[in-house]
C-alpha positions as a Markdown table, in Angstrom:
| # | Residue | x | y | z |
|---|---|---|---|---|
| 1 | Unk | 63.8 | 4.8 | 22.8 |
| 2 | Unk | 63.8 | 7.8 | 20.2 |
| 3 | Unk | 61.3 | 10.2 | 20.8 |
| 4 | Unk | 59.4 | 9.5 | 18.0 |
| 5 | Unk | 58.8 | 6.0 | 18.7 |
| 6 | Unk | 57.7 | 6.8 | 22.5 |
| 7 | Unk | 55.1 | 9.4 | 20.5 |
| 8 | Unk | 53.5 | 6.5 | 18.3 |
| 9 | Unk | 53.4 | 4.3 | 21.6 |
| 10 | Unk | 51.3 | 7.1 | 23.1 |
| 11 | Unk | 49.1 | 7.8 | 20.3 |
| 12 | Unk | 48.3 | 4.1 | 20.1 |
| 13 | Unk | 47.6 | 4.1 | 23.7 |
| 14 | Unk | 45.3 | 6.7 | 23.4 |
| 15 | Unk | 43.6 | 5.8 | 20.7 |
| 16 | Unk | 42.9 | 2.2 | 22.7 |
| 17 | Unk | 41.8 | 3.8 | 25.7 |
| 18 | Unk | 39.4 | 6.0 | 23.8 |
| 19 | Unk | 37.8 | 2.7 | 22.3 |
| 20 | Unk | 36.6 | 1.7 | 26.2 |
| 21 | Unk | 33.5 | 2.4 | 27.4 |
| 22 | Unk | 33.1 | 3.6 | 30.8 |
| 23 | Unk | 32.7 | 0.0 | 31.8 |
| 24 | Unk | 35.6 | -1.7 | 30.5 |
| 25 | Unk | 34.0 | -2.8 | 27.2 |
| 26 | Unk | 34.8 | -2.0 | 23.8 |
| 27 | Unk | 32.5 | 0.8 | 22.3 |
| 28 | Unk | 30.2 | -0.1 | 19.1 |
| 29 | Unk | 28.2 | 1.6 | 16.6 |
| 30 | Unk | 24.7 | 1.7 | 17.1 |
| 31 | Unk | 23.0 | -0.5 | 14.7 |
| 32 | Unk | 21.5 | 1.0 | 11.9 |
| 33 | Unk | 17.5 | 0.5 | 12.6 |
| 34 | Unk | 15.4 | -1.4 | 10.1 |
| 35 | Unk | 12.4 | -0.9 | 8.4 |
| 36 | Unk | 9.0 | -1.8 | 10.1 |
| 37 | Unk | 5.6 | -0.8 | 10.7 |
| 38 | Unk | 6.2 | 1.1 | 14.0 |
| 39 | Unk | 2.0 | 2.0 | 14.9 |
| 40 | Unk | -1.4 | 1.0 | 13.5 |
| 41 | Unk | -4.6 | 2.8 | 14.3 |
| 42 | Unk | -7.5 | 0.7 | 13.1 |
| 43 | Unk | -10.4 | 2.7 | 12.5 |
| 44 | Unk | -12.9 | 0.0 | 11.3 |
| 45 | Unk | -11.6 | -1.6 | 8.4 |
| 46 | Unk | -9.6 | 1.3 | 7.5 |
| 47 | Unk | -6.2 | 0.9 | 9.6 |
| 48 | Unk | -3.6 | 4.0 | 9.3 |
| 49 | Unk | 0.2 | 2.9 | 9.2 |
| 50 | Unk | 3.2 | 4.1 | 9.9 |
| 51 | Unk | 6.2 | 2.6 | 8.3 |
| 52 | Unk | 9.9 | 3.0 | 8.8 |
| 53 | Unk | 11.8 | 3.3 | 6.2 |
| 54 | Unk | 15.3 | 3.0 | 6.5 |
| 55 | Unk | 16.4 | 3.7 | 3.0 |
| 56 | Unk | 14.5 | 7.5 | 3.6 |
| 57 | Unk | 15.4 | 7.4 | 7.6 |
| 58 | Unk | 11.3 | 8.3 | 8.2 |
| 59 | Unk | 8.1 | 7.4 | 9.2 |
| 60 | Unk | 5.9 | 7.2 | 6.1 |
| 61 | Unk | 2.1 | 6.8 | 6.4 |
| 62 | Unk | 0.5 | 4.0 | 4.4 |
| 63 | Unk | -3.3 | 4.1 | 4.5 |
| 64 | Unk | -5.3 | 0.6 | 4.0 |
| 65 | Unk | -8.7 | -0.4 | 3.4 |
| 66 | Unk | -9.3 | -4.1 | 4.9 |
| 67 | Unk | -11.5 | -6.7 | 2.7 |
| 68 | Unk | -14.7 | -7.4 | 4.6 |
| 69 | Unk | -13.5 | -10.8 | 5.8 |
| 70 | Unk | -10.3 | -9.6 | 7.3 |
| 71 | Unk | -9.8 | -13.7 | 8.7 |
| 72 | Unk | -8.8 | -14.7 | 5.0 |
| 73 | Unk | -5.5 | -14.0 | 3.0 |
| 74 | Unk | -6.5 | -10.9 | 0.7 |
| 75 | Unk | -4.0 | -9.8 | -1.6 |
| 76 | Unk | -2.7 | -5.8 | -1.8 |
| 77 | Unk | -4.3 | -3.2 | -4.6 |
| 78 | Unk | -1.8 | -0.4 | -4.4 |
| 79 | Unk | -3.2 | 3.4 | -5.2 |
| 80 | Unk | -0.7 | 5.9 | -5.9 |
| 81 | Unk | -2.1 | 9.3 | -6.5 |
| 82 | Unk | -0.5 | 12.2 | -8.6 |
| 83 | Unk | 2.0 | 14.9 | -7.6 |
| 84 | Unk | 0.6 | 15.7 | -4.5 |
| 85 | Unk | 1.3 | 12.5 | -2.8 |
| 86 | Unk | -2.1 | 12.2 | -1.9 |
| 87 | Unk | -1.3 | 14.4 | 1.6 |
| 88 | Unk | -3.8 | 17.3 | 0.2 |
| 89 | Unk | -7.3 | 17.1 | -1.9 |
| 90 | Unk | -5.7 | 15.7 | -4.8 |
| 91 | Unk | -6.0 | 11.9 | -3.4 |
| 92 | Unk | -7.8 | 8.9 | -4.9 |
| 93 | Unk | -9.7 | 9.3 | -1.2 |
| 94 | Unk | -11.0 | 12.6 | -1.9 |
| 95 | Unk | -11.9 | 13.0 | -5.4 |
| 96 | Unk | -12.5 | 9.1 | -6.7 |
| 97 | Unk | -15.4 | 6.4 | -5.6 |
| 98 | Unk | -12.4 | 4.0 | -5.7 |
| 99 | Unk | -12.6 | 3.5 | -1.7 |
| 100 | Unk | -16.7 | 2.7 | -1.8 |
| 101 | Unk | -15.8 | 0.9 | -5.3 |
| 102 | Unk | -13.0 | -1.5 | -4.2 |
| 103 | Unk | -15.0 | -1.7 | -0.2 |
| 104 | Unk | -16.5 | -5.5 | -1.6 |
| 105 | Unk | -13.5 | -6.6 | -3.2 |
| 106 | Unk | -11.5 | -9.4 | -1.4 |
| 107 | Unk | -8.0 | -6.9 | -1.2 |
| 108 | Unk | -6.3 | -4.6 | 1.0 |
| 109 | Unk | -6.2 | -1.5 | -0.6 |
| 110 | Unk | -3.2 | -0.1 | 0.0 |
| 111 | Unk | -2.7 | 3.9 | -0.1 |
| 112 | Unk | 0.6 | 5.6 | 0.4 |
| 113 | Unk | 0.7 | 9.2 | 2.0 |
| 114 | Unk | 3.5 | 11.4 | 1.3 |
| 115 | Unk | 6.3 | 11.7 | -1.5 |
| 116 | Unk | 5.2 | 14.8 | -3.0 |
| 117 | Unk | 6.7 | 15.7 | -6.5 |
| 118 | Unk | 9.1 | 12.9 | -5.9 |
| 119 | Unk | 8.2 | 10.9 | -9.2 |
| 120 | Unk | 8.3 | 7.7 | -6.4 |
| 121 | Unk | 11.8 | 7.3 | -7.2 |
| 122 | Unk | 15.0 | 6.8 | -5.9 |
| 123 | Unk | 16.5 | 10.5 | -5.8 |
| 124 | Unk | 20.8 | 10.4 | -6.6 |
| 125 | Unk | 20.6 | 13.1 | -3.4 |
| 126 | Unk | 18.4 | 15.2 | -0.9 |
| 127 | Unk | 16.6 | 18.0 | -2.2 |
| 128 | Unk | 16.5 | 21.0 | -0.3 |
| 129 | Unk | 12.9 | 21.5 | -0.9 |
| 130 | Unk | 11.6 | 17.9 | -1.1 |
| 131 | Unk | 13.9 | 16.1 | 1.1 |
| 132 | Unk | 15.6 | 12.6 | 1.1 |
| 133 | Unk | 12.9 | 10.5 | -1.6 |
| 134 | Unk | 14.1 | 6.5 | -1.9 |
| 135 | Unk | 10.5 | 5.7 | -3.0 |
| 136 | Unk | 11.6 | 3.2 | -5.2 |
| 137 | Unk | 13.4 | 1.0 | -2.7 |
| 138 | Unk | 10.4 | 1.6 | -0.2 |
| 139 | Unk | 7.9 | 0.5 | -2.3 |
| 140 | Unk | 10.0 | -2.6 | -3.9 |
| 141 | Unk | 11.9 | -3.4 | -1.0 |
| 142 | Unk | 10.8 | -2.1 | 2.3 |
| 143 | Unk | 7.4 | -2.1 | 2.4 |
| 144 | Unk | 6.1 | -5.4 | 0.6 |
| 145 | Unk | 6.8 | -7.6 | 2.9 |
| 146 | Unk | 6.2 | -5.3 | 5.6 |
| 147 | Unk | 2.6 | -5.3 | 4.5 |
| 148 | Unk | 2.4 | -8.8 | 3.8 |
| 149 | Unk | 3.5 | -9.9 | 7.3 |
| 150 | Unk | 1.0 | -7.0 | 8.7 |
| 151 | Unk | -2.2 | -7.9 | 6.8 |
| 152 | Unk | -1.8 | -11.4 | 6.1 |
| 153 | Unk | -1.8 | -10.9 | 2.4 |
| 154 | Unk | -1.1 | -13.5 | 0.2 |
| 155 | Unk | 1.8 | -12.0 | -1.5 |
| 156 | Unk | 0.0 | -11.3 | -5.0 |
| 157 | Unk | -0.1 | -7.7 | -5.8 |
| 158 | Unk | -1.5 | -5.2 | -8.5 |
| 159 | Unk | -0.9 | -1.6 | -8.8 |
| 160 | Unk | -2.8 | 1.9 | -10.5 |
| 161 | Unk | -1.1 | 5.6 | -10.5 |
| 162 | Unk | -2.5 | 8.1 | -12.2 |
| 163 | Unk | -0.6 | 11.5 | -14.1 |
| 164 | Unk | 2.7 | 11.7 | -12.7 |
| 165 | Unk | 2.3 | 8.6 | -11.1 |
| 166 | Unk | 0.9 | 7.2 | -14.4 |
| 167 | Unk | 4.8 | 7.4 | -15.3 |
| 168 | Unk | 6.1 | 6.1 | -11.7 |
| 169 | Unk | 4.2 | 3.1 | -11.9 |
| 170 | Unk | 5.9 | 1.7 | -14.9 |
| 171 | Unk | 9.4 | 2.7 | -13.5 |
| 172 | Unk | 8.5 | 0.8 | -10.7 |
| 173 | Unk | 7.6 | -2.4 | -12.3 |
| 174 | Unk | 10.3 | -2.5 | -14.3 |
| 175 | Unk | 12.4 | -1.8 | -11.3 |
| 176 | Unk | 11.2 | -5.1 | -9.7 |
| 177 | Unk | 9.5 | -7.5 | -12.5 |
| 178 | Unk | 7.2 | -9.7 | -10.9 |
| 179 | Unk | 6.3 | -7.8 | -7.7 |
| 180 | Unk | 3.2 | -6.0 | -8.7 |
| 181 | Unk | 0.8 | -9.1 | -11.6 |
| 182 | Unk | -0.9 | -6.2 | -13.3 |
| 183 | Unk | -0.1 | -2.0 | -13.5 |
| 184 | Unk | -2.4 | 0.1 | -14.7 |
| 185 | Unk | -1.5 | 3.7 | -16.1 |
| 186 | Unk | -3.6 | 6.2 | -16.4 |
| 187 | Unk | -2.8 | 9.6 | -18.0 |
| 188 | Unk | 1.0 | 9.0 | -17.3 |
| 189 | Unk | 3.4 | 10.1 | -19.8 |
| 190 | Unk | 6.2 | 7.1 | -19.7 |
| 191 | Unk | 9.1 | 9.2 | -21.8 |
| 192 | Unk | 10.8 | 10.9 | -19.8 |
| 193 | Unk | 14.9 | 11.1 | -21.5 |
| 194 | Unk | 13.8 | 13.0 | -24.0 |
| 195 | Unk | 13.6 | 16.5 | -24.5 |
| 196 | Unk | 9.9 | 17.1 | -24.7 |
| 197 | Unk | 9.9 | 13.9 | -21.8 |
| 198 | Unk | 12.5 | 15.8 | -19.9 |
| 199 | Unk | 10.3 | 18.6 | -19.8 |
| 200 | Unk | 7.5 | 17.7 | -18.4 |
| 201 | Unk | 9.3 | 16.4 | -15.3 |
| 202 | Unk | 10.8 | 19.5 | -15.1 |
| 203 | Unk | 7.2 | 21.5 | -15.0 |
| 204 | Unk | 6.0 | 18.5 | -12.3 |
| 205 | Unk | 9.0 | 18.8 | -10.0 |
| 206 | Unk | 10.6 | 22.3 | -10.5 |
| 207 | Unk | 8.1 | 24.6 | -11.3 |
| 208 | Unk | 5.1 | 22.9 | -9.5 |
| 209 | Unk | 6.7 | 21.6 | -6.8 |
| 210 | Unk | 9.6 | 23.8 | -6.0 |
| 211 | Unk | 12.4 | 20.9 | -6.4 |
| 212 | Unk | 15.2 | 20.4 | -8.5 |
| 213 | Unk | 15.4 | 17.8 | -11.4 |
| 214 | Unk | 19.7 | 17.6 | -11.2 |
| 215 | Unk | 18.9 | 16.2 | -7.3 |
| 216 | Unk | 16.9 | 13.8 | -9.0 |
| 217 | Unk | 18.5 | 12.5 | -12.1 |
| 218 | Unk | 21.5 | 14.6 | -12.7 |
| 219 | Unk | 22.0 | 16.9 | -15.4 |
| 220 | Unk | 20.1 | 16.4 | -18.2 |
| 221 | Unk | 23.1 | 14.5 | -20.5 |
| 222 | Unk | 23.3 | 12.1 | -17.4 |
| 223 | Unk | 22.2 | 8.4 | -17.9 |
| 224 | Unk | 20.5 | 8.0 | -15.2 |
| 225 | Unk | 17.2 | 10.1 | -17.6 |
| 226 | Unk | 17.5 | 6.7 | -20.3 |
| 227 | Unk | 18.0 | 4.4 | -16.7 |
| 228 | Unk | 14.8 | 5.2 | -15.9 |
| 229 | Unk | 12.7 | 6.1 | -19.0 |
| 230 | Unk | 9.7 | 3.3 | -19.2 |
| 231 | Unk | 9.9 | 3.9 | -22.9 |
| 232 | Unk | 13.3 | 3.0 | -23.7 |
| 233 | Unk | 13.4 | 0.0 | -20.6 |
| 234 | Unk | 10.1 | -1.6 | -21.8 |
| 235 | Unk | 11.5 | -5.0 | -22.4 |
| 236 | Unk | 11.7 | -5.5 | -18.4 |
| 237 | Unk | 7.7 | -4.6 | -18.3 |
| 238 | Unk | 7.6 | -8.5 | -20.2 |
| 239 | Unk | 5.4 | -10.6 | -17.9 |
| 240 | Unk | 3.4 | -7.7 | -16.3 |
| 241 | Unk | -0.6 | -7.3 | -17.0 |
| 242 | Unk | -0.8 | -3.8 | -18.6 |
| 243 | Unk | -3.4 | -1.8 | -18.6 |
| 244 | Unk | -2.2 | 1.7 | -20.2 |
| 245 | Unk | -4.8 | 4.7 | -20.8 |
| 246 | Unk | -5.2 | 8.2 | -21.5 |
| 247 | Unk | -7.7 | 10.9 | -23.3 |
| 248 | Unk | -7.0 | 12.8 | -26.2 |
| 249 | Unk | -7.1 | 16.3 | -24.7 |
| 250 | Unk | -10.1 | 17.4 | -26.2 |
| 251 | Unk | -13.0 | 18.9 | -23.4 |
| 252 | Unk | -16.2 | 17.8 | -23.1 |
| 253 | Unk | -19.4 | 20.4 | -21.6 |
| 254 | Unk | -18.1 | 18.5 | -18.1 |
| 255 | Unk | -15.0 | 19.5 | -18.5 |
| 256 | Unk | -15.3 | 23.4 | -19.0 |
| 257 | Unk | -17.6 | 23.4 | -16.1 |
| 258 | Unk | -15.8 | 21.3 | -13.5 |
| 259 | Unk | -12.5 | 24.2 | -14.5 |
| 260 | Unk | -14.4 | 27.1 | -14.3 |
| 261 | Unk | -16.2 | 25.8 | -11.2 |
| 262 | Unk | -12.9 | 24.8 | -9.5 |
| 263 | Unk | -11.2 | 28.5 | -10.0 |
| 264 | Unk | -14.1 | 30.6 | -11.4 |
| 265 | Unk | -12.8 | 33.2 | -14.2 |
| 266 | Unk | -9.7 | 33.8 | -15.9 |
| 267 | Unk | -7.9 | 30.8 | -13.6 |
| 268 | Unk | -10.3 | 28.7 | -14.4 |
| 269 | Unk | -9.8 | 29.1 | -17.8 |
| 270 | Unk | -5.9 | 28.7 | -17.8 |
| 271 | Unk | -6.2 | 25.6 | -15.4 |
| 272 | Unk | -8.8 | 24.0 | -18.6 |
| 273 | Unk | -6.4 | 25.4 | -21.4 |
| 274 | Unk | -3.5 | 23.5 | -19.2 |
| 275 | Unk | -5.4 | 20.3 | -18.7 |
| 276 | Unk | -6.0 | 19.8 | -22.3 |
| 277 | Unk | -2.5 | 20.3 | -22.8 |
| 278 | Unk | -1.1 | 17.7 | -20.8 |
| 279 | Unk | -3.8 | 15.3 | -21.3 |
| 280 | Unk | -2.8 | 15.7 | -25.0 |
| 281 | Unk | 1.0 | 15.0 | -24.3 |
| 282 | Unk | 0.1 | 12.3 | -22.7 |
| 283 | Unk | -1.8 | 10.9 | -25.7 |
| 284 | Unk | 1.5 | 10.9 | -27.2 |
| 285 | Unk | 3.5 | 9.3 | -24.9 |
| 286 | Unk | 1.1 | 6.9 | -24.2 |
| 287 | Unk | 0.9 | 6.2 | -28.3 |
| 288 | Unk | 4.6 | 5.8 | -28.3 |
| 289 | Unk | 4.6 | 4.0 | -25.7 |
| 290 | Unk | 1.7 | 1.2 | -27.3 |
| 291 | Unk | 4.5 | 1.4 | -30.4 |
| 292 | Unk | 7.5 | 0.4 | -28.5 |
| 293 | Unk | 5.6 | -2.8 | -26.9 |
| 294 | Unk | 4.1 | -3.1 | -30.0 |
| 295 | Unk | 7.7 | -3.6 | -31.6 |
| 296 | Unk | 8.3 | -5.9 | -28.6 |
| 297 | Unk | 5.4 | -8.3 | -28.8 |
| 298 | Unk | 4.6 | -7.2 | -25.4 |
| 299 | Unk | 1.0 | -7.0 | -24.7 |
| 300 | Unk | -0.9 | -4.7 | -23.2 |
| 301 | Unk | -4.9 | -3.5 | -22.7 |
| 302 | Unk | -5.4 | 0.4 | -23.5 |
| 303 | Unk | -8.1 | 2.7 | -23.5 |
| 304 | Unk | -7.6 | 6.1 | -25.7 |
| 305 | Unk | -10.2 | 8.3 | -25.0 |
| 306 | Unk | -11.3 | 10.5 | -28.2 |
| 307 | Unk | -12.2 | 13.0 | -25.5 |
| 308 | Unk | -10.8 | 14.1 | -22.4 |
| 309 | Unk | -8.8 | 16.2 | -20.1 |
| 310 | Unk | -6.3 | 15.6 | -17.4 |
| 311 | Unk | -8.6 | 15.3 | -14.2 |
| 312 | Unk | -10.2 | 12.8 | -11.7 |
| 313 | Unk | -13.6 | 11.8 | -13.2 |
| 314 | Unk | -11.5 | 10.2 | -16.4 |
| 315 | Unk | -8.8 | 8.2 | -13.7 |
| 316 | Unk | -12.4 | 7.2 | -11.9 |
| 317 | Unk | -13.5 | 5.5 | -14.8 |
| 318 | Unk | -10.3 | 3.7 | -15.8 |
| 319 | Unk | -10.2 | 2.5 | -12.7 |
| 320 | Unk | -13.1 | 1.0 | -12.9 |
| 321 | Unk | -12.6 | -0.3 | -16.7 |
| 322 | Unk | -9.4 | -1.7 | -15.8 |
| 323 | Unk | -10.3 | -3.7 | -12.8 |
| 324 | Unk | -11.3 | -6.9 | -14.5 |
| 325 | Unk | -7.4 | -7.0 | -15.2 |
| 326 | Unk | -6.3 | -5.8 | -12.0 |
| 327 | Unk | -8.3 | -8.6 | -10.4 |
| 328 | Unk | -7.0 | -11.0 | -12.7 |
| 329 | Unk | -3.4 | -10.5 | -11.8 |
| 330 | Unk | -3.9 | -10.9 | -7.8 |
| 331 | Unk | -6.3 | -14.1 | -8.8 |
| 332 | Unk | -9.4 | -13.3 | -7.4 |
| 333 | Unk | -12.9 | -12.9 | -9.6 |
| 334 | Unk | -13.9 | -9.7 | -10.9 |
């Protein structure tokens, strides 16, 4: 036998006898673990998750309020708060009556924790500052039927986001048609290919949030900006309630208080001068985006404020002015 030959024999031997476990057997990958609700902490009605998510290889916390009769299906409002994630102050929890409000409605309100300047989507790869985000395949793949095993649900869902959220809500139901009856959008600007779009996402993720934008959709002449533009993709929001509002930018007394209050002095009137400004962009985004469904025939309930920045107190009160169709798409009364 050439010497070659008696080389291959031994590499193959090798090779087989590395394939062996200790015991004889033949060695396996570990199977990849799935996605689950790994704890529950029930603190009253409110019960604290945590949730596996294989997609982000993490433990995400999902906060849920329980109906009053927690013996009966109840279907799942979902809450999704606005750059922060809702993991600081800046939470439906902590700034809204939306807890107390939605405490005698038959649902589970539903309140994911984390996901900070993520937009809730599927980034293309990790960000060194914000980490691995797959938010879209949590929330439309993972965790619905997590929840609906968990709290009984009855499957019917609805769901509200608010500023940067107020964009990721529509991405999401157009990710998934059917999933969620009814989204509501408040203050959310749903253009986001182009350039003055673009932008804003930037300001959100980059310079608020310390990320970077190319993790998330590429370079800016890369499709995946048009993939995932509510604007340009409204056909697939067909079928979906809608509820779509925003303000027009202009303070009220309340307004100039509650700024100078939060951050007294010159802050405080830089954080008013840049809430007018994005409420107003928003105006316009929301406009255009009543004028694309408009061209569609696609309907949709909106509320433009003639007044009003871009803070809590206005996402309060569209909550509560949008509930009637919120209700309406998880089928229980008003």
């Amino acid at each position: 036998m050439k010497f070659s030959a008696l080389r291959n024999t031994a590499a193959i031997a090798l090779a087989a006898a590395l394939s062996l476990t200790p015991l004889g057997g033949t060695a396996t990958a570990a199977p990849e673990k799935s996605s689950a609700v790994t704890a529950i902490v029930k603190d009253g009605r409110n019960w604290h998750l945590k949730v596996y998510s294989a997609a982000m290889d993490t433990e995400i916390q999902v906060d849920v309020q329980r109906p009053v009769d927690e013996s009966t299906p109840a279907p799942n409002m979902w809450l999704l708060s606005g750059l922060d994630g809702g993991k600081g102050s800046a939470s439906w929890q902590a700034q809204t009556d939306a807890l107390e409000f939605l405490a005698t409605k038959p649902v589970n309100v539903v309140l994911p924790i984390g996901g900070r300047g993520s937009y809730y989507t599927d980034w293309e790869q990790p960000d060194p500052k914000l980490g691995n985000n797959k938010w879209r395949t949590f929330f439309t793949e993972e965790l619905p039927p997590l929840l609906d095993r968990t709290l009984n649900s009855t499957g019917r869902n609805s769901l509200a986001g608010l500023s940067t959220s107020g964009t990721s809500v529509l991405q999401l139901a157009e990710a998934k048609p059917g999933l969620w009856s009814t989204v509501a959008a408040y203050s959310g600007c749903a253009q986001i290919a182009d350039p003055v779009g673009k932008q804003a996402v930037k300001f959100s993720v980059e310079t608020w949030a310390g990320g970077d934008t190319e993790n998330m959709y590429g370079p800016d002449n890369s499709p995946l900006w048009t993939a995932n533009d509510p604007v340009i993709n409204a056909e697939k929001l067909r079928g979906t309630k809608l509820y779509i509002s925003s303000g027009s930018g202009i303070p009220v007394a309340a307004d100039v208080l509650y700024y100078l209050n939060q951050a007294p002095g010159a802050m405080g009137a830089v954080n008013l001068s840049l809430g007018m400004f994005i409420e107003g962009a928003t105006n316009a985004c929301t406009m255009n985006l009543k004028n694309r469904l408009d061209s569609l025939n696609i309907p949709a309930t909106y509320q433009f404020n003639p007044v009003g920045t871009h803070y809590w107190p206005y996402w309060e009160e569209a909550l509560h002015k949008s509930w009637p169709l919120l209700a309406e798409g998880m089928g229980i009364p008003a």
